[in-house]
Short mmCIF file of C-alpha atoms in Angstrom, two decimals:
data_model
loop_
_atom_site.label_atom_id
_atom_site.label_comp_id
_atom_site.label_asym_id
_atom_site.label_seq_id
_atom_site.Cartn_x
_atom_site.Cartn_y
_atom_site.Cartn_z
CA UNK T 27 2.30 -28.08 -19.89
CA UNK T 28 -0.63 -30.19 -18.75
CA UNK T 29 0.20 -33.89 -18.96
CA UNK T 30 -2.72 -36.22 -18.41
CA UNK T 31 -2.54 -39.11 -15.99
CA UNK T 32 -4.11 -42.47 -16.70
CA UNK T 33 -7.28 -41.28 -14.91
CA UNK T 34 -7.80 -38.41 -17.33
CA UNK T 35 -7.21 -35.79 -14.66
CA UNK T 36 -5.44 -32.71 -15.92
CA UNK T 37 -2.08 -32.53 -14.17
CA UNK T 38 0.20 -29.54 -13.98
CA UNK T 39 3.96 -29.68 -13.67
CA UNK T 40 5.30 -27.40 -10.94
CA UNK T 41 8.75 -26.85 -9.51
CA UNK T 42 9.65 -25.20 -6.23
CA UNK T 43 12.30 -25.15 -3.57
CA UNK T 44 11.18 -26.84 -0.37
CA UNK T 45 13.37 -26.56 2.73
CA UNK T 46 16.36 -26.00 0.48
CA UNK T 47 15.67 -28.88 -1.91
CA UNK T 48 14.43 -28.51 -5.49
CA UNK T 49 11.21 -30.44 -6.14
CA UNK T 50 9.35 -31.07 -9.40
CA UNK T 51 5.85 -32.55 -9.22
CA UNK T 52 2.84 -33.28 -11.41
CA UNK T 53 -0.33 -32.40 -9.53
CA UNK T 54 -4.02 -31.71 -10.13
CA UNK T 55 -4.87 -28.01 -9.67
CA UNK T 56 -7.22 -28.51 -6.71
CA UNK T 57 -4.56 -29.86 -4.30
CA UNK T 58 -3.81 -27.39 -1.53
CA UNK T 59 -0.24 -26.81 -0.45
CA UNK T 60 -1.17 -28.21 2.96
CA UNK T 61 -2.44 -31.50 1.53
CA UNK T 62 0.53 -31.74 -0.80
CA UNK T 63 2.98 -31.31 2.08
CA UNK T 64 1.26 -33.76 4.39
CA UNK T 65 -0.15 -36.41 2.05
CA UNK T 66 2.31 -36.47 -0.84
CA UNK T 67 5.60 -35.25 0.60
CA UNK T 68 5.28 -36.76 4.11
CA UNK T 69 6.04 -33.44 5.76
CA UNK T 70 3.49 -33.73 8.55
CA UNK T 71 5.01 -31.03 10.76
CA UNK T 72 2.63 -28.56 9.14
CA UNK T 73 -0.75 -29.20 10.77
CA UNK T 74 -4.31 -29.19 9.51
CA UNK T 75 -6.45 -27.44 12.09
CA UNK T 76 -9.54 -25.74 10.68
CA UNK T 77 -8.57 -26.04 6.98
CA UNK T 78 -10.31 -22.67 6.44
CA UNK T 79 -7.67 -20.07 7.24
CA UNK T 80 -9.01 -19.39 10.71
CA UNK T 81 -6.50 -21.08 13.04
CA UNK T 82 -2.99 -20.71 11.56
CA UNK T 83 -1.88 -24.28 12.33
CA UNK T 84 -0.90 -24.68 8.66
CA UNK T 85 1.36 -21.60 8.56
CA UNK T 86 4.42 -21.98 6.33
CA UNK T 87 6.81 -19.49 4.71
CA UNK T 88 6.60 -18.70 1.00
CA UNK T 89 9.50 -16.57 -0.17
CA UNK T 90 10.02 -15.69 3.48
CA UNK T 91 6.44 -14.56 4.09
CA UNK T 92 4.04 -16.45 6.33
CA UNK T 93 0.95 -17.80 4.63
CA UNK T 94 -1.87 -20.26 5.32
CA UNK T 95 -1.02 -23.45 3.39
CA UNK T 96 -4.66 -24.61 3.65
CA UNK T 97 -5.88 -21.76 1.43
CA UNK T 98 -2.97 -21.97 -1.01
CA UNK T 99 -3.30 -24.04 -4.16
CA UNK T 100 -0.05 -25.93 -4.66
CA UNK T 101 -0.22 -25.32 -8.40
CA UNK T 102 0.18 -21.60 -7.65
CA UNK T 103 3.49 -22.22 -5.84
CA UNK T 104 5.41 -22.88 -9.07
CA UNK T 105 8.78 -21.17 -8.68
CA UNK T 106 8.32 -20.46 -4.97
CA UNK T 107 10.80 -20.91 -2.14
CA UNK T 108 8.92 -22.75 0.61
CA UNK T 109 9.98 -23.37 4.19
CA UNK T 110 8.07 -25.55 6.63
CA UNK T 111 8.84 -26.20 10.28
CA UNK T 112 11.02 -29.15 9.17
CA UNK T 113 13.29 -26.70 7.34
CA UNK T 114 13.97 -24.21 10.12
CA UNK T 115 16.73 -26.05 11.94
CA UNK T 116 20.26 -26.28 10.56
CA UNK T 117 21.19 -29.93 10.98
CA UNK T 118 20.77 -30.66 14.69
CA UNK T 119 20.90 -26.99 15.60
CA UNK T 120 17.44 -25.62 16.22
CA UNK T 121 16.31 -22.28 14.90
CA UNK T 122 16.42 -19.56 17.59
CA UNK T 123 12.63 -19.40 17.59
CA UNK T 124 12.40 -23.15 18.18
CA UNK T 125 14.85 -22.84 21.09
CA UNK T 126 12.81 -19.98 22.54
CA UNK T 127 9.59 -22.04 22.40
CA UNK T 128 11.29 -24.89 24.28
CA UNK T 129 12.86 -22.58 26.84
CA UNK T 130 9.52 -20.91 27.62
CA UNK T 131 7.50 -24.14 27.48
CA UNK T 132 5.33 -22.33 24.93
CA UNK T 133 2.86 -25.14 24.28
CA UNK T 134 0.70 -27.73 25.92
CA UNK T 135 -0.58 -30.23 23.34
CA UNK T 136 1.81 -28.91 20.68
CA UNK T 137 -0.57 -29.12 17.73
CA UNK T 138 -0.49 -25.39 16.95
CA UNK T 139 3.26 -25.12 17.65
CA UNK T 140 4.70 -25.62 14.13
CA UNK T 141 2.35 -22.94 12.83
CA UNK T 142 3.14 -20.65 15.75
CA UNK T 143 6.88 -21.02 15.16
CA UNK T 144 6.68 -20.51 11.38
CA UNK T 145 4.42 -17.51 11.97
CA UNK T 146 6.88 -16.04 14.47
CA UNK T 147 9.79 -16.54 12.05
CA UNK T 148 7.72 -14.75 9.39
CA UNK T 149 7.00 -12.01 11.90
CA UNK T 150 10.75 -11.56 12.47
CA UNK T 151 11.18 -10.91 8.77
CA UNK T 152 8.47 -8.23 8.81
CA UNK T 153 10.39 -6.17 11.36
CA UNK T 154 7.23 -4.70 12.86
CA UNK T 155 6.60 -6.16 16.31
CA UNK T 156 8.48 -3.97 18.73
CA UNK T 157 6.65 -4.66 21.98
CA UNK T 158 4.42 -7.22 23.63
CA UNK T 159 1.17 -5.60 22.47
CA UNK T 160 2.34 -5.56 18.87
CA UNK T 161 3.48 -9.18 19.13
CA UNK T 162 0.03 -10.16 20.40
CA UNK T 163 -1.70 -8.37 17.55
CA UNK T 164 0.69 -9.68 14.90
CA UNK T 165 0.49 -13.27 16.19
CA UNK T 166 -3.32 -13.19 16.23
CA UNK T 167 -3.51 -15.37 13.13
CA UNK T 168 -2.37 -18.36 15.21
CA UNK T 169 -4.84 -19.79 17.69
CA UNK T 170 -3.87 -22.01 20.63
CA UNK T 171 -6.89 -23.81 22.01
CA UNK T 172 -4.87 -24.95 25.05
CA UNK T 173 -4.47 -21.27 25.81
CA UNK T 174 -0.68 -21.28 26.13
CA UNK T 175 -0.58 -17.70 24.88
CA UNK T 176 1.32 -16.23 27.83
CA UNK T 177 4.30 -18.48 27.21
CA UNK T 178 3.98 -18.22 23.43
CA UNK T 179 4.21 -14.43 23.59
CA UNK T 180 7.21 -14.70 25.94
CA UNK T 181 8.91 -17.11 23.55
CA UNK T 182 8.26 -14.93 20.52
CA UNK T 183 9.51 -11.86 22.37
CA UNK T 184 12.77 -13.63 23.16
CA UNK T 185 13.08 -15.33 19.77
CA UNK T 186 12.49 -12.28 17.60
CA UNK T 187 15.86 -10.48 17.96
CA UNK T 188 17.85 -13.70 17.42
CA UNK T 189 15.66 -14.68 14.49
CA UNK T 190 16.22 -11.29 12.93
CA UNK T 191 19.95 -11.82 13.37
CA UNK T 192 19.62 -15.18 11.61
CA UNK T 193 17.77 -13.52 8.73
CA UNK T 194 20.46 -10.84 8.42
CA UNK T 195 23.07 -13.56 8.07
CA UNK T 196 20.96 -15.38 5.50
CA UNK T 197 20.84 -18.37 7.82
CA UNK T 198 17.15 -19.21 7.50
CA UNK T 199 16.01 -20.95 4.39
CA UNK T 200 13.15 -18.53 3.97
CA UNK V 21 -13.54 -29.21 -3.67
CA UNK V 22 -14.98 -29.95 -7.12
CA UNK V 23 -12.40 -30.58 -9.87
CA UNK V 24 -11.64 -27.63 -12.12
CA UNK V 25 -9.28 -26.58 -14.89
CA UNK V 26 -6.46 -24.14 -14.35
CA UNK V 27 -4.82 -21.53 -16.58
CA UNK V 28 -1.98 -19.15 -15.98
CA UNK V 29 -2.18 -16.37 -18.59
CA UNK V 30 0.83 -14.16 -19.34
CA UNK V 31 -0.96 -10.86 -19.84
CA UNK V 32 -4.23 -9.08 -19.09
CA UNK V 33 -5.79 -9.59 -22.51
CA UNK V 34 -5.11 -13.34 -22.40
CA UNK V 35 -6.68 -13.47 -18.92
CA UNK V 36 -9.77 -11.58 -20.06
CA UNK V 37 -10.20 -13.74 -23.14
CA UNK V 38 -10.29 -16.86 -20.96
CA UNK V 39 -12.98 -15.39 -18.69
CA UNK V 40 -16.69 -16.13 -18.80
CA UNK V 41 -19.54 -16.99 -16.42
CA UNK V 42 -18.00 -20.39 -15.60
CA UNK V 43 -14.53 -19.10 -14.66
CA UNK V 44 -13.05 -17.19 -11.76
CA UNK V 45 -9.88 -15.14 -11.55
CA UNK V 46 -7.66 -16.18 -8.64
CA UNK V 47 -4.81 -14.31 -6.96
CA UNK V 48 -4.57 -14.52 -3.14
CA UNK V 49 -7.35 -17.09 -3.06
CA UNK V 50 -7.99 -16.53 0.67
CA UNK V 51 -11.76 -16.33 0.19
CA UNK V 52 -12.23 -18.11 -3.15
CA UNK V 53 -10.40 -21.33 -2.19
CA UNK V 54 -12.42 -21.47 1.02
CA UNK V 55 -15.68 -20.98 -0.89
CA UNK V 56 -14.65 -23.72 -3.30
CA UNK V 57 -13.90 -26.11 -0.43
CA UNK V 58 -17.43 -25.49 0.81
CA UNK V 59 -18.84 -25.94 -2.73
CA UNK V 60 -20.40 -22.48 -2.48
CA UNK V 61 -18.51 -21.49 -5.63
CA UNK V 62 -17.86 -24.14 -8.28
CA UNK V 63 -15.88 -22.65 -11.17
CA UNK V 64 -15.06 -24.78 -14.20
CA UNK V 65 -11.74 -23.00 -14.56
CA UNK V 66 -9.50 -20.87 -12.39
CA UNK V 67 -7.55 -18.16 -14.17
CA UNK V 68 -4.40 -17.52 -12.12
CA UNK V 69 -3.59 -13.83 -12.54
CA UNK V 70 -0.55 -13.76 -10.25
CA UNK V 71 1.79 -13.70 -13.25
CA UNK V 72 0.37 -10.45 -14.62
CA UNK V 73 2.46 -8.00 -12.59
CA UNK V 74 -0.08 -5.33 -11.55
CA UNK V 75 1.44 -5.05 -8.08
CA UNK V 76 3.05 -1.61 -8.24
CA UNK V 77 2.10 1.43 -6.17
CA UNK V 78 2.74 4.47 -8.36
CA UNK V 79 2.42 8.20 -7.86
CA UNK V 80 0.15 9.91 -10.39
CA UNK V 81 0.88 13.32 -11.93
CA UNK V 82 -1.99 15.09 -10.11
CA UNK V 83 -0.82 13.95 -6.67
CA UNK V 84 -2.87 10.77 -6.43
CA UNK V 85 -1.76 7.16 -6.29
CA UNK V 86 -2.37 4.12 -8.46
CA UNK V 87 -2.39 0.81 -6.60
CA UNK V 88 -1.96 -2.32 -8.71
CA UNK V 89 -4.73 -4.83 -8.11
CA UNK V 90 -2.20 -7.52 -7.17
CA UNK V 91 -0.42 -5.52 -4.44
CA UNK V 92 -0.85 -7.63 -1.31
CA UNK V 93 -2.82 -6.25 1.61
CA UNK V 94 0.32 -6.44 3.78
CA UNK V 95 2.53 -4.64 1.25
CA UNK V 96 -0.11 -1.96 0.77
CA UNK V 97 -0.77 -1.35 4.46
CA UNK V 98 2.96 -0.96 5.12
CA UNK V 99 3.83 0.92 1.95
CA UNK V 100 5.58 4.20 2.89
CA UNK V 101 3.30 6.24 0.58
CA UNK V 102 0.16 4.70 2.09
CA UNK V 103 1.35 5.04 5.69
CA UNK V 104 2.35 8.67 5.20
CA UNK V 105 -0.38 9.96 2.86
CA UNK V 106 -3.35 7.63 3.39
CA UNK V 107 -2.96 6.45 6.99
CA UNK V 108 -6.72 5.79 7.20
CA UNK V 109 -6.32 3.11 4.52
CA UNK V 110 -3.33 1.60 6.27
CA UNK V 111 -5.23 1.40 9.58
CA UNK V 112 -8.27 -0.19 7.96
CA UNK V 113 -6.24 -2.88 6.19
CA UNK V 114 -4.35 -3.75 9.38
CA UNK V 115 -7.67 -4.07 11.23
CA UNK V 116 -8.68 -6.91 8.93
CA UNK V 117 -7.81 -10.61 8.75
CA UNK V 118 -4.48 -11.98 10.06
CA UNK V 119 -0.87 -11.33 9.01
CA UNK V 120 -0.84 -14.60 7.04
CA UNK V 121 -4.01 -13.70 5.15
CA UNK V 122 -2.82 -10.14 4.52
CA UNK V 123 0.37 -11.56 2.98
CA UNK V 124 -1.74 -13.59 0.55
CA UNK V 125 -4.76 -11.36 -0.11
CA UNK V 126 -4.59 -8.77 -2.87
CA UNK V 127 -6.06 -5.31 -3.25
CA UNK V 128 -8.38 -6.33 -6.07
CA UNK V 129 -9.42 -9.51 -4.32
CA UNK V 130 -10.27 -7.64 -1.14
CA UNK V 131 -12.97 -5.78 -3.10
CA UNK V 132 -14.41 -9.08 -4.31
CA UNK V 133 -14.74 -10.86 -0.97
CA UNK V 134 -18.09 -12.52 -0.47
CA UNK V 135 -20.25 -12.09 2.59
CA UNK V 136 -19.65 -14.25 5.67
CA UNK V 137 -23.40 -14.79 6.19
CA UNK V 138 -23.68 -18.28 7.71
CA UNK V 139 -26.49 -19.26 5.36
CA UNK V 140 -24.54 -18.21 2.28
CA UNK V 141 -21.76 -20.59 3.37
CA UNK V 142 -24.11 -23.45 4.31
CA UNK V 143 -25.00 -25.25 1.09
CA UNK V 144 -27.68 -27.15 3.04
CA UNK V 145 -29.64 -23.90 3.43
CA UNK V 146 -31.47 -21.84 0.85
CA UNK V 147 -29.77 -18.54 0.01
CA UNK V 148 -30.76 -16.00 -2.61
CA UNK V 149 -27.16 -14.89 -3.02
CA UNK V 150 -25.93 -18.45 -3.65
CA UNK V 151 -29.04 -19.86 -5.39
CA UNK V 152 -31.21 -16.99 -6.67
CA UNK V 153 -34.87 -17.45 -5.81
CA UNK V 154 -34.28 -20.09 -3.13
CA UNK V 155 -35.07 -17.82 -0.18
CA UNK V 156 -33.32 -16.06 2.72
CA UNK V 157 -33.21 -17.99 6.01
CA UNK V 158 -31.26 -15.15 7.67
CA UNK V 159 -34.33 -12.91 7.78
CA UNK V 160 -36.09 -15.25 10.18
CA UNK V 161 -33.04 -17.13 11.47
CA UNK V 162 -29.81 -16.08 13.17
CA UNK V 163 -29.13 -12.54 12.02
CA UNK V 164 -26.92 -11.01 14.68
CA UNK V 165 -24.17 -10.13 12.17
CA UNK V 166 -26.47 -8.95 9.40
CA UNK V 167 -27.40 -5.63 7.80
CA UNK V 168 -29.31 -2.77 9.37
CA UNK V 169 -29.17 -0.46 6.34
CA UNK V 170 -30.01 -0.91 2.67
CA UNK V 171 -31.11 -4.56 2.89
CA UNK V 172 -33.90 -6.05 0.81
CA UNK V 173 -36.53 -8.76 1.25
CA UNK V 174 -34.23 -11.12 -0.60
CA UNK V 175 -30.94 -10.51 1.26
CA UNK V 176 -29.69 -9.06 4.55
CA UNK V 177 -26.00 -9.92 4.08
CA UNK V 178 -23.14 -7.50 4.85
CA UNK V 179 -19.93 -6.83 2.97
CA UNK V 180 -17.02 -8.08 5.13
CA UNK V 181 -14.13 -5.84 4.07
CA UNK V 182 -12.37 -3.27 6.24
CA UNK V 183 -10.16 -1.97 3.43
CA UNK V 184 -13.19 -1.14 1.31
CA UNK V 185 -14.68 1.04 4.05
CA UNK V 186 -11.58 3.23 3.94
CA UNK V 187 -11.50 3.21 0.13
CA UNK V 188 -15.13 4.36 0.11
CA UNK V 189 -14.35 7.19 2.50
CA UNK V 190 -11.33 8.22 0.40
CA UNK V 191 -13.30 8.39 -2.88
CA UNK V 192 -11.18 5.74 -4.59
CA UNK V 193 -11.76 4.80 -8.22
CA UNK V 194 -11.69 1.20 -9.47
CA UNK V 195 -10.09 0.56 -12.87
CA UNK V 196 -11.31 -2.54 -14.67
CA UNK V 197 -10.69 -4.16 -18.03
CA UNK V 198 -12.88 -6.59 -19.96
CA UNK V 199 -13.54 -7.77 -23.48
CA UNK V 200 -15.47 -4.55 -24.12
CA UNK V 201 -12.48 -2.44 -23.05
CA UNK V 202 -11.38 -0.46 -20.02
CA UNK V 203 -13.58 1.57 -17.69
CA UNK V 204 -13.35 3.36 -14.36
CA UNK V 205 -15.91 2.90 -11.62
CA UNK V 206 -16.34 5.31 -8.70
CA UNK V 207 -15.93 3.34 -5.49
CA UNK V 208 -19.41 4.27 -4.27
CA UNK V 209 -20.85 2.66 -7.42
CA UNK V 210 -18.64 -0.45 -7.46
CA UNK V 211 -20.53 -2.55 -4.90
CA UNK V 212 -24.31 -3.01 -5.12
CA UNK V 213 -27.14 -3.09 -2.65
CA UNK V 214 -28.93 -6.45 -2.83
CA UNK V 215 -32.31 -5.22 -4.15
CA UNK V 216 -33.78 -8.12 -6.13
CA UNK V 217 -30.44 -9.50 -7.39
CA UNK V 218 -28.35 -10.32 -4.29
CA UNK V 219 -26.30 -12.79 -6.29
CA UNK V 220 -24.52 -9.77 -7.74
CA UNK V 221 -22.19 -8.14 -5.21
CA UNK V 222 -20.80 -5.54 -7.59
CA UNK V 223 -20.99 -4.06 -11.07
CA UNK V 224 -18.33 -6.25 -12.70
CA UNK V 225 -19.17 -8.26 -15.81
CA UNK V 226 -18.02 -11.90 -15.86
CA UNK V 227 -15.01 -11.08 -18.05
CA UNK V 228 -13.97 -7.91 -16.25
CA UNK V 229 -10.75 -7.86 -14.24
CA UNK V 230 -9.89 -5.26 -11.62
CA UNK V 231 -6.51 -3.90 -12.72
CA UNK V 232 -5.90 -1.05 -10.28
CA UNK V 233 -7.35 1.24 -7.62
CA UNK V 234 -6.76 4.95 -7.91
CA UNK V 235 -6.64 7.23 -4.90
CA UNK V 236 -7.21 10.98 -5.30
CA UNK V 237 -4.58 13.38 -3.90
CA UNK V 238 -4.22 12.86 -0.15
CA UNK V 239 -6.53 14.56 2.32
CA UNK V 240 -7.46 14.01 5.95
CA UNK V 241 -3.91 13.09 7.01
CA UNK V 242 -4.29 15.07 10.23
CA UNK V 243 -7.83 14.00 11.15
CA UNK V 244 -8.91 10.45 10.52
CA UNK V 245 -9.94 7.37 12.43
CA UNK V 246 -10.78 3.76 11.58
CA UNK V 247 -12.73 2.25 14.44
CA UNK V 248 -13.60 -1.43 14.30
CA UNK V 249 -15.93 -3.09 16.79
CA UNK V 250 -15.88 -6.89 16.86
CA UNK V 251 -16.47 -9.86 19.12
CA UNK V 252 -12.79 -10.29 19.98
CA UNK V 253 -9.87 -7.88 19.99
CA UNK V 254 -8.25 -9.13 16.79
CA UNK V 255 -8.80 -11.39 13.80
CA UNK V 256 -12.58 -11.11 13.56
CA UNK V 257 -14.99 -9.47 11.16
CA UNK V 258 -16.54 -6.15 12.11
CA UNK V 259 -19.92 -5.99 13.79
CA UNK V 260 -19.68 -2.29 13.04
CA UNK V 261 -16.75 -0.32 11.70
CA UNK V 262 -16.40 3.38 10.98
CA UNK V 263 -13.98 5.25 8.75
CA UNK V 264 -14.13 8.91 9.74
CA UNK V 265 -12.13 11.72 8.15
CA UNK V 266 -12.32 15.45 8.76
CA UNK V 267 -10.81 18.66 7.51
CA UNK V 268 -11.01 21.33 10.17
CA UNK V 269 -10.69 25.09 10.28
CA UNK V 270 -10.08 25.66 13.95
CA UNK V 271 -13.06 23.97 15.55
CA UNK V 272 -15.22 24.18 12.45
CA UNK V 273 -15.70 21.26 10.10
CA UNK V 274 -14.79 22.16 6.51
CA UNK V 275 -15.14 18.69 5.02
CA UNK V 276 -16.25 15.33 6.37
CA UNK V 277 -16.20 11.74 5.20
CA UNK V 278 -17.97 8.93 6.98
CA UNK V 279 -18.19 5.31 5.82
CA UNK V 280 -19.47 2.32 7.75
CA UNK V 281 -18.68 -1.38 7.51
CA UNK V 282 -20.61 -4.35 8.90
CA UNK V 283 -23.97 -2.65 8.50
CA UNK V 284 -24.90 -3.10 4.83
CA UNK V 285 -24.34 -5.03 1.60
CA UNK V 286 -21.67 -2.49 0.68
CA UNK V 287 -19.54 0.08 2.50
CA UNK V 288 -22.18 2.57 3.64
CA UNK V 289 -21.71 6.22 2.80
CA UNK V 290 -24.36 8.88 3.18
CA UNK V 291 -23.49 12.13 1.42
CA UNK V 292 -26.37 13.95 3.18
CA UNK V 293 -24.75 13.25 6.53
CA UNK V 294 -21.36 14.47 5.33
CA UNK V 295 -22.93 17.64 3.93
CA UNK V 296 -24.76 18.25 7.21
CA UNK V 297 -21.46 18.14 9.11
CA UNK V 298 -19.88 20.92 7.04
CA UNK V 299 -19.83 24.26 8.86
CA UNK V 300 -20.70 22.67 12.19
CA UNK V 301 -18.51 22.98 15.28
CA UNK V 302 -16.57 19.97 16.53
CA UNK V 303 -18.73 18.75 19.39
CA UNK V 304 -20.41 15.67 20.75
CA UNK V 305 -23.77 17.21 19.81
CA UNK V 306 -22.69 17.67 16.19
CA UNK V 307 -21.45 14.10 15.93
CA UNK V 308 -24.49 12.65 17.67
CA UNK V 309 -26.80 14.50 15.28
CA UNK V 310 -24.80 13.09 12.35
CA UNK V 311 -25.20 9.58 13.75
CA UNK V 312 -28.95 10.13 14.20
CA UNK V 313 -29.21 11.24 10.59
CA UNK V 314 -27.14 8.37 9.21
CA UNK V 315 -29.17 5.80 11.12
CA UNK V 316 -32.58 7.41 10.45
CA UNK V 317 -33.69 4.56 8.18
CA UNK V 318 -32.01 1.70 10.03
CA UNK V 319 -34.10 -1.46 10.03
CA UNK V 320 -32.80 -3.95 12.56
CA UNK V 321 -33.68 -7.65 12.46
CA UNK V 322 -34.47 -9.98 15.37
CA UNK V 323 -30.92 -10.28 16.72
CA UNK V 324 -29.05 -7.22 15.51
CA UNK V 325 -30.94 -4.29 17.02
CA UNK V 326 -27.83 -3.73 19.14
CA UNK V 327 -26.01 -2.67 15.97
CA UNK V 328 -28.07 0.52 15.72
CA UNK V 329 -26.92 1.78 19.12
CA UNK V 330 -23.44 0.38 18.56
CA UNK V 331 -23.16 2.16 15.22
CA UNK V 332 -24.38 5.41 16.80
CA UNK V 333 -21.75 5.25 19.51
CA UNK V 334 -19.05 4.15 17.07
CA UNK V 335 -19.80 7.08 14.74
CA UNK V 336 -19.58 9.58 17.60
CA UNK V 337 -16.36 8.07 18.90
CA UNK V 338 -14.71 7.78 15.49
CA UNK V 339 -15.54 11.38 14.58
CA UNK V 340 -14.37 12.56 18.01
CA UNK V 341 -11.09 10.67 17.70
CA UNK V 342 -10.61 11.95 14.16
CA UNK V 343 -11.17 15.51 15.37
CA UNK V 344 -8.43 15.24 17.98
CA UNK V 345 -6.19 13.60 15.41
CA UNK V 346 -5.85 10.17 16.96
CA UNK V 347 -6.78 6.73 15.83
CA UNK V 348 -8.60 4.28 18.07
#
């Protein structure tokens, strides 16, 4: 259950599904999901902003629900189904929410964008945001320091119905 | 983050048997992992309780509800039984944190959040809550977000939860289990005032695990309000929050509940104020007198005197909105 590495650190064996692929890893318990994704698995689409759960740049989907990867211990993701921004598209076909962000030019520097998109896909699964005010409130966990909010809200508003359609068809890997 | 050991027990008794002063239970981890990154909390072992179940919301024979400690904040806020029978609780939960954090955070963990006092988080500063006896820089330092009620010489921190303010108003009961057995704790007694032991936020022993929260049969469905005042419109801690709930007979108050967040070391309830409201007519004068009474012993610090007036206005507005049946 807890194999030891040559350094004497207690490692834990975990298995999860990541963007549709099964992964099995031996990790120390203090590695966050964010650091695991970026540093060990080379999935750098998920961004480290504040690293304290305040900005949302690290948002990913766990079993279809949006979470902050920076405050998630990877060891606690054993058995989970994880989706990062790299797993939203189907081959070369972008996810409807990704297309909506491009159409509305919903970014400036782009650093918060993967988190914004994953958060919006999670929002689609919640089925709650039915108007612009509700979208604003329910996207408040994702900050954009460029201030591209106007276009982000427009993109989410357009992307939500199509993303919900995708979920209904089981198309998203969340 | 300091290295630590990790265990994933299969049942409650195994979890409790692993627990001592050097361990911490972890579920959502939204506050604990952050505190560990800052080296504010340095457990030798984390006990992962997410495999214990404990996430059901069940109806109780007498009309109440039992909420498993591991029900997520999001699932609880949007649970049909909570939305329909305890809308005050639903509103309070949705006023807190972000959707991502509410997906992670659990009901039990919400109770055990630590204060967001800057000095508590800054390991370069003394803090009686973090290092007992080291001092309280907040008293003479930046104290805009700090307590105006029930503070002590040793600590002026506030409890950060929104959910707990509603649970206090609703007379919830906390069920816990430890090596010595099970016990139930009235919500008003669960959290502590700092007094001379600010390192203790609540009454839990080191090996005690919150297993569920019990709500009494629903009341106040028609007249309630959770009003949260903060520095930005969303995703910020309360400067002042008010959970107000009324039962009315025409324009006369038959029963009143009033709990405040952001003003004290625990959700602040004052039974004398609630008793004084009973039999009074619904009016601005009634509500203003209640606010005067609740704030009679307020002791503002250098930078938070505004909270006394803010709390007064928030109480009047929350009670007024509750009386007309809306929610701010």
